Short mmCIF file of C-alpha atoms in Angstrom, two decimals:
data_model
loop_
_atom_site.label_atom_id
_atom_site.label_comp_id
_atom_site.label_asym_id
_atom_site.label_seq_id
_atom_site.Cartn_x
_atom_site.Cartn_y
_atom_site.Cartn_z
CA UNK A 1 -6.45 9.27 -52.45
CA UNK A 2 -7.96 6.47 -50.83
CA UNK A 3 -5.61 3.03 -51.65
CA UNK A 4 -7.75 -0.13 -53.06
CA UNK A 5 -6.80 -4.01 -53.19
CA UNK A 6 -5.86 -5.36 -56.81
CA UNK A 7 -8.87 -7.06 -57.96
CA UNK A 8 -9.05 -10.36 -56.43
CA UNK A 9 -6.19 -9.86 -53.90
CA UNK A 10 -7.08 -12.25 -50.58
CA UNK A 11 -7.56 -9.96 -47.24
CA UNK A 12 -4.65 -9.82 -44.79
CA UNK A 13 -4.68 -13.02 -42.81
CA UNK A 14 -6.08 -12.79 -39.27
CA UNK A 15 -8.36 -9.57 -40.31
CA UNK A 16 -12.41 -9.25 -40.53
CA UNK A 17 -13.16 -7.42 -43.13
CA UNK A 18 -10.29 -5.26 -42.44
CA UNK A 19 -10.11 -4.56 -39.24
CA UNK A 20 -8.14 -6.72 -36.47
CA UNK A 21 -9.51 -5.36 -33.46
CA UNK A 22 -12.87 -6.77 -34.57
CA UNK A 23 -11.09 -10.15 -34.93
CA UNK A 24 -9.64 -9.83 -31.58
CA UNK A 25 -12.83 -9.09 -30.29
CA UNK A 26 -14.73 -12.45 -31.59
CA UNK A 27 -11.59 -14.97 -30.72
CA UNK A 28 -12.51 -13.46 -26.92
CA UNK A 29 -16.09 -13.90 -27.24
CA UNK A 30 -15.38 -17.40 -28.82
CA UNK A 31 -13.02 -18.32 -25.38
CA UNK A 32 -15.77 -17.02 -23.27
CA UNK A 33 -18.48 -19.07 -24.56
CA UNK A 34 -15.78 -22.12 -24.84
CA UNK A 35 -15.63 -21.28 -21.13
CA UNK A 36 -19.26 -20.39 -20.42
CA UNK A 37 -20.22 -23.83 -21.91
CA UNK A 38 -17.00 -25.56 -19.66
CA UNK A 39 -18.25 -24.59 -16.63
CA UNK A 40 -21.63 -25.92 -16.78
CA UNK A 41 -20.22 -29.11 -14.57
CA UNK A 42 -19.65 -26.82 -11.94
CA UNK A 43 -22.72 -27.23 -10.21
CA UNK A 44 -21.61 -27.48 -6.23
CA UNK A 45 -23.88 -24.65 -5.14
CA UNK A 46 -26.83 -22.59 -6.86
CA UNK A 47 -24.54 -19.99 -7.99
CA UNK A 48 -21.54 -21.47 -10.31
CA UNK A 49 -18.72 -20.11 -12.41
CA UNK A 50 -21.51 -20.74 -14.93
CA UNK A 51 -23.68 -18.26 -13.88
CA UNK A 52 -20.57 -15.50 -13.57
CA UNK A 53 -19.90 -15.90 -17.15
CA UNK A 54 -23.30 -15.97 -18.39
CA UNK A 55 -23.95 -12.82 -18.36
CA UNK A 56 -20.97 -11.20 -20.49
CA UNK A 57 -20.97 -14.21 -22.65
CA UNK A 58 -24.42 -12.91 -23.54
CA UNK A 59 -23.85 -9.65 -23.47
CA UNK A 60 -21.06 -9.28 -25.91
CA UNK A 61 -22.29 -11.79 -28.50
CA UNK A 62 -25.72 -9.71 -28.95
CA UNK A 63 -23.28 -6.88 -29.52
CA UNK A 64 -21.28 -9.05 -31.87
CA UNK A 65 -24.79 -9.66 -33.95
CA UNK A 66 -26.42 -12.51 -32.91
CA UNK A 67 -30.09 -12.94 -34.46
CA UNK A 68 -33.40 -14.80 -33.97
CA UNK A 69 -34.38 -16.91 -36.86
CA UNK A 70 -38.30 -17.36 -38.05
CA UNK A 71 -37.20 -21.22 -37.11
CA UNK A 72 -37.05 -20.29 -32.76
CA UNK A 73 -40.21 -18.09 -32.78
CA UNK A 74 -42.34 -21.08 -31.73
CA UNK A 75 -39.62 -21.75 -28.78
CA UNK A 76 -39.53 -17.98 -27.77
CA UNK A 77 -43.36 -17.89 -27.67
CA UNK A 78 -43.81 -21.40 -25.41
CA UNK A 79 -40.91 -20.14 -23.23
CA UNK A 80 -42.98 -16.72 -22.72
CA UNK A 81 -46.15 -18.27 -22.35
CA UNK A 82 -44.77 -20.21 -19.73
CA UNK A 83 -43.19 -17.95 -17.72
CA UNK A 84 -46.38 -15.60 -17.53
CA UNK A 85 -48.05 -18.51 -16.34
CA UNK A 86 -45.33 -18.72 -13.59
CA UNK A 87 -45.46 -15.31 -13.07
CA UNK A 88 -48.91 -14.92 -12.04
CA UNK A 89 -49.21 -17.75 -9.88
CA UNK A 90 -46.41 -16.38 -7.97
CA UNK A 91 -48.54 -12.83 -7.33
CA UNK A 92 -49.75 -14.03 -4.29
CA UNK A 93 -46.75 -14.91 -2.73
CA UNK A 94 -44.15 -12.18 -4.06
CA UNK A 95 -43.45 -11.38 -0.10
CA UNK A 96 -41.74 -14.97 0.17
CA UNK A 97 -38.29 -15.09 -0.51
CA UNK A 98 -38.28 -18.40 -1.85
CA UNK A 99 -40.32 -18.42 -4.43
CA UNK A 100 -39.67 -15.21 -5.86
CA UNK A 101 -35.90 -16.28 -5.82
CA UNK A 102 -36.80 -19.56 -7.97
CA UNK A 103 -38.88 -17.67 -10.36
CA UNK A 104 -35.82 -14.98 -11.20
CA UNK A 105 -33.53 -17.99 -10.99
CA UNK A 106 -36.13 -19.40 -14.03
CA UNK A 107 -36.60 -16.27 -15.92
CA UNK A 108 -32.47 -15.91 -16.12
CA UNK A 109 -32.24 -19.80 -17.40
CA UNK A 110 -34.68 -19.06 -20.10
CA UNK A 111 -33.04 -16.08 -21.26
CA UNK A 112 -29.71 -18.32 -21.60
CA UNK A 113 -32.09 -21.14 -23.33
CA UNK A 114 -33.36 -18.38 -26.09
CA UNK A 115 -29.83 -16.93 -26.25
CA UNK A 116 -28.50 -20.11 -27.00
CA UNK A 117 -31.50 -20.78 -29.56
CA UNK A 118 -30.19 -18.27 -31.96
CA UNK A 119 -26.39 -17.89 -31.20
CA UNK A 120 -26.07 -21.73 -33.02
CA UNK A 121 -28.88 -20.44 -35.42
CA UNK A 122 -25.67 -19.09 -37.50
CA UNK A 123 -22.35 -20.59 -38.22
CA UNK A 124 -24.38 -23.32 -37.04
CA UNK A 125 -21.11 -25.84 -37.45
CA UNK A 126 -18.35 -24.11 -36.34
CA UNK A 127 -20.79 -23.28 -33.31
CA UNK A 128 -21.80 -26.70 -32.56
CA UNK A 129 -18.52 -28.13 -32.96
CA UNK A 130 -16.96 -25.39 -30.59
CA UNK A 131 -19.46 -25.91 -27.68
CA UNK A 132 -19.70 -29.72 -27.90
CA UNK A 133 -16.30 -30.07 -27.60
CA UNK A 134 -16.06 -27.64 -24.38
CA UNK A 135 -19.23 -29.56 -23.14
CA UNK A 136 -17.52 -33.29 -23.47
CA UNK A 137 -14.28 -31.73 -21.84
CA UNK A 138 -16.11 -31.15 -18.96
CA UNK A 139 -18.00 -34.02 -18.70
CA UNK A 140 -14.27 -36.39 -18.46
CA UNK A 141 -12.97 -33.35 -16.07
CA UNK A 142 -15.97 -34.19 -13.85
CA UNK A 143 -16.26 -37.64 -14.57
CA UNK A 144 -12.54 -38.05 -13.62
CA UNK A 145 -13.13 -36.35 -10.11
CA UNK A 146 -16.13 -38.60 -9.92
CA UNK A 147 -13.93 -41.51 -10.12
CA UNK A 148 -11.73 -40.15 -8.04
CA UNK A 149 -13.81 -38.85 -4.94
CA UNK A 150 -15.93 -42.55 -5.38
CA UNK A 151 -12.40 -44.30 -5.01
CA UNK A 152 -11.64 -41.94 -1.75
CA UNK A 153 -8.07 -41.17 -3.41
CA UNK A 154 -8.28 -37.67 -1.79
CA UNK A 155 -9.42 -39.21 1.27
CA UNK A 156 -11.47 -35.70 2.10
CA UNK A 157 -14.65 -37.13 3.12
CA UNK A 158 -17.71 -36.06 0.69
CA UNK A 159 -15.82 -34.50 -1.95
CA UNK A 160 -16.77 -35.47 -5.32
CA UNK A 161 -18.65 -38.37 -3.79
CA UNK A 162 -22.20 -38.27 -1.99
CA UNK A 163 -24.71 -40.89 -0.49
CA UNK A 164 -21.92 -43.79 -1.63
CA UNK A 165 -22.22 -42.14 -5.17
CA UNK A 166 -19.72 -40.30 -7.22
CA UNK A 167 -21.08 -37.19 -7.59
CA UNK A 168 -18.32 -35.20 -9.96
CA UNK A 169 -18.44 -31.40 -9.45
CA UNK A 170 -22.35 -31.80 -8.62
CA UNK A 171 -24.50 -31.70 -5.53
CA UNK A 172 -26.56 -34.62 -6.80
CA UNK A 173 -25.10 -38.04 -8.36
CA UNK A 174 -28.34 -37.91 -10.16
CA UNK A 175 -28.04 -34.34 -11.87
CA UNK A 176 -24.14 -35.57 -12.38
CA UNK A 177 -24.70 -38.99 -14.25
CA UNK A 178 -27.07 -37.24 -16.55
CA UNK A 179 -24.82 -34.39 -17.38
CA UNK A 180 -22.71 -36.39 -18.80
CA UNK A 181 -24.55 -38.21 -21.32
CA UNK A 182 -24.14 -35.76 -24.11
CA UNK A 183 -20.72 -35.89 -23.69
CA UNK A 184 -20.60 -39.80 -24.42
CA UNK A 185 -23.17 -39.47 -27.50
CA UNK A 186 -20.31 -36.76 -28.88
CA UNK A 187 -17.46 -39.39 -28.51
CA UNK A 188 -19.51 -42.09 -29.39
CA UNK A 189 -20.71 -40.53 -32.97
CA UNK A 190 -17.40 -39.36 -33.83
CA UNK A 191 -16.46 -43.26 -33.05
CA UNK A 192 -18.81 -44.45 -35.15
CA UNK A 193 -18.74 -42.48 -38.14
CA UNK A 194 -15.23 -42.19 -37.90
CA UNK A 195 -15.03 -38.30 -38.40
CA UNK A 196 -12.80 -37.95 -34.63
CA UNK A 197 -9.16 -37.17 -35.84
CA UNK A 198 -7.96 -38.68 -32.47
CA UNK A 199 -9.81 -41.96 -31.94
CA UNK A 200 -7.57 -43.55 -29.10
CA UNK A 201 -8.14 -40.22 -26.99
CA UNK A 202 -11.80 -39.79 -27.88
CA UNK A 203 -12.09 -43.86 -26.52
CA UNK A 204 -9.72 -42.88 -23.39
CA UNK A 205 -12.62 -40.10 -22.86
CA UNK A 206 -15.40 -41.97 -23.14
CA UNK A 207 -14.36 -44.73 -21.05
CA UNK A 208 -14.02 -41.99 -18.29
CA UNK A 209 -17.57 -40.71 -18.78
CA UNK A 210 -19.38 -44.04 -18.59
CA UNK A 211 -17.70 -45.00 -15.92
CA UNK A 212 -18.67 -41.98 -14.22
CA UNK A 213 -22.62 -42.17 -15.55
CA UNK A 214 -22.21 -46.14 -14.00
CA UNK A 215 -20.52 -45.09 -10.23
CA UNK A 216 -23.47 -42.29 -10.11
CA UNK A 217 -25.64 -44.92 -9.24
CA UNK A 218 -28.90 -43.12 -10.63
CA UNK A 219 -31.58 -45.48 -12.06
CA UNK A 220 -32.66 -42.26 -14.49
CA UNK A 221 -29.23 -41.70 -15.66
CA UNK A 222 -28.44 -45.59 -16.76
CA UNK A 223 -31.84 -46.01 -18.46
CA UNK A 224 -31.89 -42.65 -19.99
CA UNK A 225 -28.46 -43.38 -20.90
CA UNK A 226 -29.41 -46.57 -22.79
CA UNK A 227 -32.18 -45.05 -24.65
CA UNK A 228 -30.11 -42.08 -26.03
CA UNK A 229 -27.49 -44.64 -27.02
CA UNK A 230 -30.15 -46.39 -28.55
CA UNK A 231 -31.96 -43.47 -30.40
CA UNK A 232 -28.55 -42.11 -31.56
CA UNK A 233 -26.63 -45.22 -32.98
CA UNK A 234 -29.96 -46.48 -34.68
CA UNK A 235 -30.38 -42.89 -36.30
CA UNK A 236 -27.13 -43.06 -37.77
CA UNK A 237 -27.36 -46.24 -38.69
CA UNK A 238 -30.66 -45.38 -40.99
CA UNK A 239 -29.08 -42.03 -41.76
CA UNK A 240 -26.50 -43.79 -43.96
CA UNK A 241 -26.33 -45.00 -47.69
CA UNK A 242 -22.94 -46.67 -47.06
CA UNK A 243 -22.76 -50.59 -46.33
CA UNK A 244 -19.39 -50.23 -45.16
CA UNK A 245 -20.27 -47.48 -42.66
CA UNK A 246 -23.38 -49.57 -41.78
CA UNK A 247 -21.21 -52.76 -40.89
CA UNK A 248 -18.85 -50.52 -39.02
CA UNK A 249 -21.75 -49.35 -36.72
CA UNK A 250 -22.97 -52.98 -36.28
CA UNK A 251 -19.40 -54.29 -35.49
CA UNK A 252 -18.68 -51.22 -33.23
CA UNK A 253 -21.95 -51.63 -31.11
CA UNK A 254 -21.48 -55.33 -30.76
CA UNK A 255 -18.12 -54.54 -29.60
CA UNK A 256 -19.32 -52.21 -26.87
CA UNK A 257 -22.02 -53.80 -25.79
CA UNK A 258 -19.39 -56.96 -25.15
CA UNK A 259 -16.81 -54.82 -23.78
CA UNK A 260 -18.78 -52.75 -21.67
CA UNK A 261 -20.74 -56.24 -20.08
CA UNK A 262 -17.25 -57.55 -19.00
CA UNK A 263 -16.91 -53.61 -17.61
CA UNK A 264 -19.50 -54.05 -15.16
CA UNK A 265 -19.17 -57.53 -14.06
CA UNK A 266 -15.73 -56.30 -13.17
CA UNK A 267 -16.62 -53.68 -11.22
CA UNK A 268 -19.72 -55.74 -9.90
CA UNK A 269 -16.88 -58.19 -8.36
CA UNK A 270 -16.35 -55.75 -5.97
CA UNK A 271 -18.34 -55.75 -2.78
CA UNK A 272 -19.23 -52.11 -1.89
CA UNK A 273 -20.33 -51.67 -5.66
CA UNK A 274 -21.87 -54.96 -5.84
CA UNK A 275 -24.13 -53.76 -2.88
CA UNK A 276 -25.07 -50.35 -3.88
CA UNK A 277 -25.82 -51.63 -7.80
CA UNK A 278 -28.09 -54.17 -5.64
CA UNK A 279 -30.07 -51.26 -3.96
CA UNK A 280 -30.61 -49.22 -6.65
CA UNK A 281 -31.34 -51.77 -9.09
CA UNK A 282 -34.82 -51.86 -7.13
CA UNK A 283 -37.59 -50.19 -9.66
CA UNK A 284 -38.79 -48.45 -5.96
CA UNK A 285 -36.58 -47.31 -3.06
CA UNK A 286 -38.15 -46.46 0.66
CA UNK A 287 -39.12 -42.83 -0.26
CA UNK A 288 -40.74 -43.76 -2.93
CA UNK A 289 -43.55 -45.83 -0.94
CA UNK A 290 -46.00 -45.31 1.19
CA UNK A 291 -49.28 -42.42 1.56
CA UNK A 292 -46.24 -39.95 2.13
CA UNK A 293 -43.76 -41.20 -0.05
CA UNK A 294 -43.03 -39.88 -3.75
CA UNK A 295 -45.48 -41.40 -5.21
CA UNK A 296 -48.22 -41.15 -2.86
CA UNK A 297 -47.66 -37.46 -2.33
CA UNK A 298 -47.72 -36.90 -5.95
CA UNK A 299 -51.35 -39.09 -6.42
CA UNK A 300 -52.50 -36.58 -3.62
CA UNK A 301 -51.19 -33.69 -4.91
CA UNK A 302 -52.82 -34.39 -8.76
CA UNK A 303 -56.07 -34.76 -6.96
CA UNK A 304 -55.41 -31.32 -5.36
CA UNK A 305 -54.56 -29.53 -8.21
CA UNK A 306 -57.55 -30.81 -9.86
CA UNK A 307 -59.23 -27.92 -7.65
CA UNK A 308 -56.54 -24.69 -8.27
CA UNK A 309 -56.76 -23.56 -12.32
CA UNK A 310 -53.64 -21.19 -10.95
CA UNK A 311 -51.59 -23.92 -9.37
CA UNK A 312 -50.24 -24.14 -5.71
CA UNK A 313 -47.47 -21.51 -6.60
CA UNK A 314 -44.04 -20.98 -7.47
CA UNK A 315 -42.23 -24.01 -5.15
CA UNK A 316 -45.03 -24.35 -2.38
CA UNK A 317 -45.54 -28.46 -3.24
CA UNK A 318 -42.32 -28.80 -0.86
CA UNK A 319 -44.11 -26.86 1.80
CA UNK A 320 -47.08 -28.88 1.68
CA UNK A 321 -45.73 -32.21 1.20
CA UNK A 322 -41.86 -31.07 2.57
CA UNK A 323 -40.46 -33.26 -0.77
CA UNK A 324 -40.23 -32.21 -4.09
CA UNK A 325 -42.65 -33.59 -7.13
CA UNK A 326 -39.95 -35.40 -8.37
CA UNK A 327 -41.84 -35.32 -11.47
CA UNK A 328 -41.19 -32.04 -13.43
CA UNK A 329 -44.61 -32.44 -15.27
CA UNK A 330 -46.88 -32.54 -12.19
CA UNK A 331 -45.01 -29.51 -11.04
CA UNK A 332 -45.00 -27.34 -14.64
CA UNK A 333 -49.08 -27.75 -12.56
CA UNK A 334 -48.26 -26.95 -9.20
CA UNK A 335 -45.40 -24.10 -10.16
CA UNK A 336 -47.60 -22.75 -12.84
CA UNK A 337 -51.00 -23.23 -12.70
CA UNK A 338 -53.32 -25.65 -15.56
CA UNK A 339 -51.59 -22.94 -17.68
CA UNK A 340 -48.18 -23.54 -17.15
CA UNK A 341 -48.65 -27.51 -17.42
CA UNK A 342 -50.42 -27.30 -20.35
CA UNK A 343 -47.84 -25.07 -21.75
CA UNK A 344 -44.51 -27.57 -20.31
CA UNK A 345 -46.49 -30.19 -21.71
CA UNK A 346 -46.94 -28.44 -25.50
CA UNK A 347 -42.98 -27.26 -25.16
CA UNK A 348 -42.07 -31.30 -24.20
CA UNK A 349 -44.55 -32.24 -27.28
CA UNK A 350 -43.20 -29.48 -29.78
CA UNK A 351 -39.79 -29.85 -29.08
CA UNK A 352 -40.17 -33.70 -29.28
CA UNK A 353 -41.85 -33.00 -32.78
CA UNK A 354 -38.82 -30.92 -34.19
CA UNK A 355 -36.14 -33.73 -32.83
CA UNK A 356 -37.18 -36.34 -34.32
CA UNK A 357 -37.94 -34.58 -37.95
CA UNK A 358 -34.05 -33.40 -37.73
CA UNK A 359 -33.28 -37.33 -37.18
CA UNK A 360 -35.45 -38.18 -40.01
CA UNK A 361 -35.05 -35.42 -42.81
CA UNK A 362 -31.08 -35.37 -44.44
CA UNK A 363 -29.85 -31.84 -44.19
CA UNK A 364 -26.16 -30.28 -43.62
CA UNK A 365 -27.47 -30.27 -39.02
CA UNK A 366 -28.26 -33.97 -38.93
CA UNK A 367 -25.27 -35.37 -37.47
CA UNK A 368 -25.27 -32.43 -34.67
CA UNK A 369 -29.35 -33.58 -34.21
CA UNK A 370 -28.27 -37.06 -33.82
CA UNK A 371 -25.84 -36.15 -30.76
CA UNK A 372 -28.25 -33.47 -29.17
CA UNK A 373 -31.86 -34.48 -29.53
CA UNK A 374 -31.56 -38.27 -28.23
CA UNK A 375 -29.64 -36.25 -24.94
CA UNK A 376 -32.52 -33.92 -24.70
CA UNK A 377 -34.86 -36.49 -25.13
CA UNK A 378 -33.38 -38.34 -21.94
CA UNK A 379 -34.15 -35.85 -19.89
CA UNK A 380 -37.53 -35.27 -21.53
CA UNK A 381 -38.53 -39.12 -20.03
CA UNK A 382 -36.46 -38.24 -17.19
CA UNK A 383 -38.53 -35.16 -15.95
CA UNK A 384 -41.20 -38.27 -15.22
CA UNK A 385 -39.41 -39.31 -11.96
CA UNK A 386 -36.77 -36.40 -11.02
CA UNK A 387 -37.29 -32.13 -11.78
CA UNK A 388 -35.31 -30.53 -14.32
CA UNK A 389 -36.59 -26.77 -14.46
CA UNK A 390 -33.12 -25.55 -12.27
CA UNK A 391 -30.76 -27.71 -14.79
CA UNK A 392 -28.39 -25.44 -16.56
CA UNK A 393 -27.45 -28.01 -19.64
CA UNK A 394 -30.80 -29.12 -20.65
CA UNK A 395 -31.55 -25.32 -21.50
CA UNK A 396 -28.96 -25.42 -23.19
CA UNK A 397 -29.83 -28.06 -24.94
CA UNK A 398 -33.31 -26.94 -25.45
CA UNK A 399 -31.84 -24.05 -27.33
CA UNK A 400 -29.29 -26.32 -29.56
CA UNK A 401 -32.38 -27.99 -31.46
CA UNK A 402 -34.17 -25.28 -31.97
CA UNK A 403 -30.99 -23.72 -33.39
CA UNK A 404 -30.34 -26.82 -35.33
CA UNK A 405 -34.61 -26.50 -36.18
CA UNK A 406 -34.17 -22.82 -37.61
CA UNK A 407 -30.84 -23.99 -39.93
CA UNK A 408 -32.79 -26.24 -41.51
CA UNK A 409 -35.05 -23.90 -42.43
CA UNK A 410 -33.12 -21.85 -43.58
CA UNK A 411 -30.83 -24.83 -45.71
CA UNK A 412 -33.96 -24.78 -47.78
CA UNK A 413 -32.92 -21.19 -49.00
CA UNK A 414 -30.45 -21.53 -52.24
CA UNK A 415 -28.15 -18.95 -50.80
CA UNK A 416 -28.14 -20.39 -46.62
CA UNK A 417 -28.28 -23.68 -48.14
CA UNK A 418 -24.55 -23.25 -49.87
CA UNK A 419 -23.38 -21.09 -46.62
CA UNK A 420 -24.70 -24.43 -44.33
CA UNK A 421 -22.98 -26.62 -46.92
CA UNK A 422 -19.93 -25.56 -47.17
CA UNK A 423 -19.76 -24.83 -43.68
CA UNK A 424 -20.24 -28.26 -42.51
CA UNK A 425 -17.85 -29.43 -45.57
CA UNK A 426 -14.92 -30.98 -42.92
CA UNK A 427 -16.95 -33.12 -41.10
CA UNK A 428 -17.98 -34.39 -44.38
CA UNK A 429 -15.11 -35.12 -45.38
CA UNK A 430 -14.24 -36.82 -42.23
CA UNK A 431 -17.58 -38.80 -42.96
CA UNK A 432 -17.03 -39.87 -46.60
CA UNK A 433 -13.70 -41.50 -45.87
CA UNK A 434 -15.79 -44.05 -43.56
CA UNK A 435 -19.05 -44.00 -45.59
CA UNK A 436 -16.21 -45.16 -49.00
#
């Protein structure tokens, strides 16, 4: 005879619905994706510890279950449209290497984008909470060897500093101080709201990450910065009901913004930083001007691609202009034809729609929309002067709001709306002790 459980008799601690090694088996896929989501600072080469983890990450969480919600369908169906578009421009050139190399290199980041799109669709919390906080440890692990490598501790030449930059675990200071602007907004919100249980430790953190964003020395990364800041603090600020939280927020901004002015002038008293702020202060540098500079090769190029409905193909503006776009809009158009701008455009536009109604609309995801949308949203206004379609995080972050999209959605069901409730219960808690 088969033995039961007295009526209302809790299950055996550590068990999922009975059965351990099933438990077992989702604490490892919850380190791997803590792990997958750790190593995205580790961006020396094109392949990364990143990229070896991806893959069984993936694997063993669609095993585990992991669904895609009515909310992502639009996502899934721009990301398609837009890789077809890539796709056949590349058709005449699929004997280069090159090309055909960057187009896999895309398809494989959009398949982490959708994965991630509807792995924080459910236990959309816990999720979030999980990958933001392996996300913001890496950005003060890499920050910290920015630091480091800019001060020439190590005294190894190059290492974790590049073109007088810090560059963290990154080829590019650029791609570096941007990375790590999520990982402030994260420390920053928990600040402000007061829901961080370690406040000293969170402040010791995010000193180390702006720091690092300042010493990268890239123009996009301080003024994207600033705007995120900006977006984020003024969303929770008009997200809350509570006086007392909303003098808390004005006293705590007023306090960085003093804090972090005396921050720079200190580090601006010191020659080598004082000249380098200097030179890329400038709103142009030398390859930006000029017939064959950035600009001027990008004015050409427009007027080029005026004339080729499929586009120049998969990366062929650097061999007809031996530079980059530096603009990842005018090359959605050269990569991908009027078909694949159109479509990067209507993703940008879409995506940009969705952020800003999480900011706006109350619902159990907002404080997780008012870390990762103003993030995303820098690198949205970023993609005007630099290319983003090879950067792991913003994929990632691509998929987090239209995660956060489809748990909305699905809020407004009586039965997800008390599973999204109660999930997100302890950070409400944390939340109503400032908001009292």
């Amino acid at each position: 005879m088969a033995h039961t459980a007295a009526p209302g008799a809790p299950a055996p601690s550590g068990m999922t619905a009975g059965i351990p090694l099933l438990a077992a088996i989702e604490g490892l896929a919850k380190a791997l994706f803590a792990a997958f989501i750790f190593f995205a600072c580790f961006a020396f080469s094109e392949t990364s510890p990143y990229d070896a983890v991806a893959i069984p990450t993936i694997v063993l969480w669609l095993c585990l279950g992991v669904r895609l919600h009515r909310g992502t369908v639009p996502l899934l169906a721009l990301l398609l449209l837009y890789l077809a578009a890539i796709v056949t421009a590349l058709l005449p050139y699929l004997n280069e290497d090159f090309p055909v190399t960057w187009t896999i290199q895309l398809i494989y980041l959009t398949v982490t984008c959708i994965f991630f799109a509807m792995f924080f669709a459910d236990d959309t919390h816990a999720r979030m909470e999980l990958a933001l906080k392996a996300y913001t440890a890496s950005c003060v692990f890499s920050a910290a060897l920015g630091i480091v490598g800019y001060l020439q501790w190590l005294g190894i030449e190059d290492l974790f500093y590049k073109y007088d930059r810090a560059s963290g675990t990154f080829q590019d200071p650029n791609v570096f101080g941007s990375f790590l602007t999520l990982g402030a907004l994260y420390l920053m919100h928990g600040l402000l709201t007061g829901s961080t249980r370690r406040p000293l430790v969170s402040l010791a953190g995010l000193l180390i990450i702006v720091a690092g964003i300042f010493l990268s020395f890239s123009r996009g990364s301080w003024g994207g910065s600033v705007v995120a800041v900006l977006l984020m603090v003024g969303s929770v600020y008009a997200g809350s009901t509570s006086p007392r939280l909303r003098r808390r927020i004005a006293f705590l901004t007023l306090a960085t913004i003093v804090l972090g002015t005396v921050a720079v002038i200190a580090l601006l008293s010191v020659d080598h930083v004082h000249k380098m702020f200097e030179t890329r202060a400038a709103l142009t540098q030398d390859y930006d001007q000029g017939e064959t500079g950035r600009f001027g090769n990008q004015i050409r190029g427009f007027a080029m691609l005026l004339e080729r409905p499929f586009g120049m193909g998969p990366m062929h503006w650097r061999l007809i202009f031996g530079l980059e776009p530096h603009n990842s809009y005018i090359g959605s158009f050269a990569n991908g034809g009027w078909l694949g701008g159109a479509v990067f455009i209507g993703l940008v536009l879409t995506t940009s729609v969705v952020g800003f109604r999480l900011l706006m609309r109350p619902s159990p995801v907002r404080a997780h929309a008012q870390i990762v949308w103003p993030a995303l949203l820098m690198f949205f206004l970023q993609a005007f002067q630099i290319d983003i379609e090879k950067w792991r995080h913003v994929y990632m972050m691509l998929g987090m709001v239209w995660a956060l999209e489809a748990a909305r959605v699905r809020a407004g069901t009586p039965q997800a709306g008390r599973a999204c409730n109660a999930a997100a219960a302890g950070s409400s808690l944390a939340r109503g002790r400032a908001d009292r």
